[in-house]
Short mmCIF file of C-alpha atoms in Angstrom, two decimals:
data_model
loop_
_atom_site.label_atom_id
_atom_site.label_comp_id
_atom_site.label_asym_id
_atom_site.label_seq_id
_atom_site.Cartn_x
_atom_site.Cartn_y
_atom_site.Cartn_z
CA UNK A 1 118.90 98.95 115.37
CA UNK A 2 117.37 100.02 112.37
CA UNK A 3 113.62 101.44 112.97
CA UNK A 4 110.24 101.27 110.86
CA UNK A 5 107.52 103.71 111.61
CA UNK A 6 103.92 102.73 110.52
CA UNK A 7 101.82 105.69 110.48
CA UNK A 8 98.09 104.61 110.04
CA UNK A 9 94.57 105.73 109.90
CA UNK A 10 92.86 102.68 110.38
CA UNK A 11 89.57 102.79 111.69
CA UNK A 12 87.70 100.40 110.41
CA UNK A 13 87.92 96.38 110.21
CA UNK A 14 89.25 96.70 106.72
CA UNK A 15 91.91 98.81 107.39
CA UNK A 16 93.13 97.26 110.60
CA UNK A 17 93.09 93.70 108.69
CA UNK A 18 95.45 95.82 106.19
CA UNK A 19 97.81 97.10 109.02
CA UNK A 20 98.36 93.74 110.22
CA UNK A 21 99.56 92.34 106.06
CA UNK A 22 101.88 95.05 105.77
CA UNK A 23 103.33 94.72 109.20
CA UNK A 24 103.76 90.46 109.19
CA UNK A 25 105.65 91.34 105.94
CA UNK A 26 107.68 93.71 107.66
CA UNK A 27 108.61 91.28 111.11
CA UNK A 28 108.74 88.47 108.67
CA UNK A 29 111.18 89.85 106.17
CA UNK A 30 113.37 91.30 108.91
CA UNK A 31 113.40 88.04 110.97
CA UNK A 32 114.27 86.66 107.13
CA UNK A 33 117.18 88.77 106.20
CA UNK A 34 118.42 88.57 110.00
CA UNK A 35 118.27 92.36 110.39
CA UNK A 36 117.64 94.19 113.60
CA UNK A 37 114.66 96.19 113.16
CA UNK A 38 112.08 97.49 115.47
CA UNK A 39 108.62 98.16 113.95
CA UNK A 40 106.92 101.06 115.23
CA UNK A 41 103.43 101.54 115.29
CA UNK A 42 101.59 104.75 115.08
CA UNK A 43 98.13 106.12 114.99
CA UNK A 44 98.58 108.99 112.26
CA UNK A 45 96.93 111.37 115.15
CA UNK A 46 99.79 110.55 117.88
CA UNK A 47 102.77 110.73 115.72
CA UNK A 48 104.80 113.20 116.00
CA UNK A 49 107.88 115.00 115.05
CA UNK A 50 110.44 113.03 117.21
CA UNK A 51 109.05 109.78 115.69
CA UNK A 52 109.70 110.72 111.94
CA UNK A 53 113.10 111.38 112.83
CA UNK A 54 113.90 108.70 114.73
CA UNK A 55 112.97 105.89 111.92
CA UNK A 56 114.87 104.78 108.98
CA UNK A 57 111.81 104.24 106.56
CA UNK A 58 107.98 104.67 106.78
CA UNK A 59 105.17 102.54 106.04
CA UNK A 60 101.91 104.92 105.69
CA UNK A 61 98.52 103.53 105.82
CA UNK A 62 94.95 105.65 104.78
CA UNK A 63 91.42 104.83 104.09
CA UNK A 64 90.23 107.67 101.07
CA UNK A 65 87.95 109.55 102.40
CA UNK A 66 85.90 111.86 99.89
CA UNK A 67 88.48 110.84 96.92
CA UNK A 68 91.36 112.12 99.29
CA UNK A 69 93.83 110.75 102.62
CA UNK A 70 92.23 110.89 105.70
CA UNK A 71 92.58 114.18 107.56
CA UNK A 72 94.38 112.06 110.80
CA UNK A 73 97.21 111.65 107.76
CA UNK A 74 96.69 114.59 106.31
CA UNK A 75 96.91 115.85 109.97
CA UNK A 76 100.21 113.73 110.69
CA UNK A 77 101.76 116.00 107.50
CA UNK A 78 100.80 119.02 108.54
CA UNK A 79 102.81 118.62 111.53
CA UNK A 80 105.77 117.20 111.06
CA UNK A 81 106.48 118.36 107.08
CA UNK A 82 108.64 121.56 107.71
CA UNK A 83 110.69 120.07 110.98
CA UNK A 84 111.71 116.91 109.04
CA UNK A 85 112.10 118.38 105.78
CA UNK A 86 116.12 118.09 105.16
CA UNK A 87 116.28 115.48 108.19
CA UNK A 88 114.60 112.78 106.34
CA UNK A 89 115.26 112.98 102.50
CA UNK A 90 115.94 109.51 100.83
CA UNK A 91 114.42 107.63 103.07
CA UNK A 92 112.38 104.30 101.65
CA UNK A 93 108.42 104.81 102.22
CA UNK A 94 105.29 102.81 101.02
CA UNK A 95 101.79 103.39 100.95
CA UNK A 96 98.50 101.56 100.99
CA UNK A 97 95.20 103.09 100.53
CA UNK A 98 91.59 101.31 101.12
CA UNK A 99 88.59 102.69 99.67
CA UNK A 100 85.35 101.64 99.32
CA UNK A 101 84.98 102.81 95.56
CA UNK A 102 87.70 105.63 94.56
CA UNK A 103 91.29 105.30 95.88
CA UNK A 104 93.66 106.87 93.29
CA UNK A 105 93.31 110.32 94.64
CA UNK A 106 94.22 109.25 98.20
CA UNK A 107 97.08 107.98 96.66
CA UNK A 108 98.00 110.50 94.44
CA UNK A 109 98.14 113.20 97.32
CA UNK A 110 100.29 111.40 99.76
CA UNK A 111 102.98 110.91 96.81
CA UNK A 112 102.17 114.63 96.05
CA UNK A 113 103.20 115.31 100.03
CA UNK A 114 105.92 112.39 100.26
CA UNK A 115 107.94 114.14 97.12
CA UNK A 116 108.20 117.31 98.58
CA UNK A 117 109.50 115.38 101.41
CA UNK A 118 111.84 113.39 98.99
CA UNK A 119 111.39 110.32 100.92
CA UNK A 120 112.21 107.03 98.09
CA UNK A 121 109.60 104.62 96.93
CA UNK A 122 110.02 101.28 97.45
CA UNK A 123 107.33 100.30 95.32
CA UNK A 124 103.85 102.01 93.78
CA UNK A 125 101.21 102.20 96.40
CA UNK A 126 98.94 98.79 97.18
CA UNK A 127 95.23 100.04 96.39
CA UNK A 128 92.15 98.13 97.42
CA UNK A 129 88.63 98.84 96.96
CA UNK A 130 86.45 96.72 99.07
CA UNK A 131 86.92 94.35 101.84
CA UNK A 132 91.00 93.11 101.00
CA UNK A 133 91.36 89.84 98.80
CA UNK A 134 93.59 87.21 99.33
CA UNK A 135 95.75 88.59 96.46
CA UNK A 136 95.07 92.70 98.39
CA UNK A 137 97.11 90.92 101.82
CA UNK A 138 99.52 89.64 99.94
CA UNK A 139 100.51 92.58 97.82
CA UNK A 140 99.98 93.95 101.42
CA UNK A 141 102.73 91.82 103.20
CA UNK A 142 105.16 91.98 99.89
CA UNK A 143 104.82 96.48 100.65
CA UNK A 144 105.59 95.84 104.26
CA UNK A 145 108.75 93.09 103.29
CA UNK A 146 110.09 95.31 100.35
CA UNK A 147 110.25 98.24 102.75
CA UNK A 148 112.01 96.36 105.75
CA UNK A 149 114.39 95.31 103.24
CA UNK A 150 115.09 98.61 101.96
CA UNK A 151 115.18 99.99 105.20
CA UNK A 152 118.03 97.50 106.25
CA UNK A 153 119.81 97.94 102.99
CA UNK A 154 120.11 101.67 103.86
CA UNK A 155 121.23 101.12 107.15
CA UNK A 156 123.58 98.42 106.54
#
C-alpha cells in the first residue's frame, strides 16, 4: 500500500478548510485511479522521523507567519532533515501556503528546505492570501490529486 503523509500547520479556520481540498483530492484521485493508498495525517509538531520514512510522497501545508513557514514546520524540518536525508530523495511533494497578505517567502523557504532534501515537485506551490476562493480549493484538491497520482506512479 502506497502511503501519503500530510504534514500541516493548520491552526486556523482557513487553513483547516485548506487541509480538507488538498486531502478530498488526494482520497478522490486514489479511489479514481484504483490505487491503494493510505493518507496520513499529521500535525507538523507530532511528526516524526519514522513517519517521513514510512510514506511514498508528502503533502506539506503552512500558514506564513512573519513572511516565513510556521515554526511547527519549520520545527517538523529541523527534526527529521539529517535522518531522512538519503532515505527519501525523489520522492513527489507539494506545498500550499495561506497568508493573510505575503505568502511567497513561506513558500520560497520550504522549496529552499525540500531541495536539499531532493524530494520532486509535483507541481509549484498553491498560494492563497485571504479566506480560500472557490478557484484557491480547487487548485487545492488538483495539489492533493496530482500528488496521489504521482505517488502511485512511483510505486507502481
Amino acid at each position: 500500500m502506497a502511503r501519503l503523509l500530510v504534514i500541516h500547520h493548520t491552526p486556523s479556520p482557513d487553513t483547516h478548510a485548506m487541509l480538507h481540498s488538498v486531502c478530498d483530492g488526494a482520497t478522490a484521485a486514489a479511489d479514481e485511479l484504483g490505487g491503494d493508498l493510505e493518507v496520513v495525517l499529521r500535525p507538523a509538531l507530532a511528526a516524526v522521523v519514522p513517519d517521513v520514512l514510512d510514506a511514498d510522497g508528502y503533502l506539506l501545508g503552512t500558514p506564513a507567519n512573519f513572511g516565513y513557514m510556521s515554526g511547527a514546520l519549520k520545527h517538523f524540518f529541523d527534526t527529521v532533515y539529517y535522518p531522512c536525508l538519503d532515505a527519501t530523495r525523489g520522492r513527489p511533494w507539494g506545498l500550499w501556503v495561506h497568508g493573510n497578505n505575503e505568502v511567497d517567502g513561506a513558500a520560497l523557504a520550504v522549496q529552499r528546505i525540500v531541495t536539499g532534501l531532493g524530494w520532486s515537485a509535483v507541481r509549484p506551490p498553491v498560494l492563497v492570501v485571504g479566506s480560500p476562493t472557490v478557484d484557491a480549493s480547487e487548485r487545492l484538491w488538483e495539489l492533493g490529486a496530482v500528488t496521489t497520482a504521482a505517488v502511485l506512479e512511483s510505486c507502481s
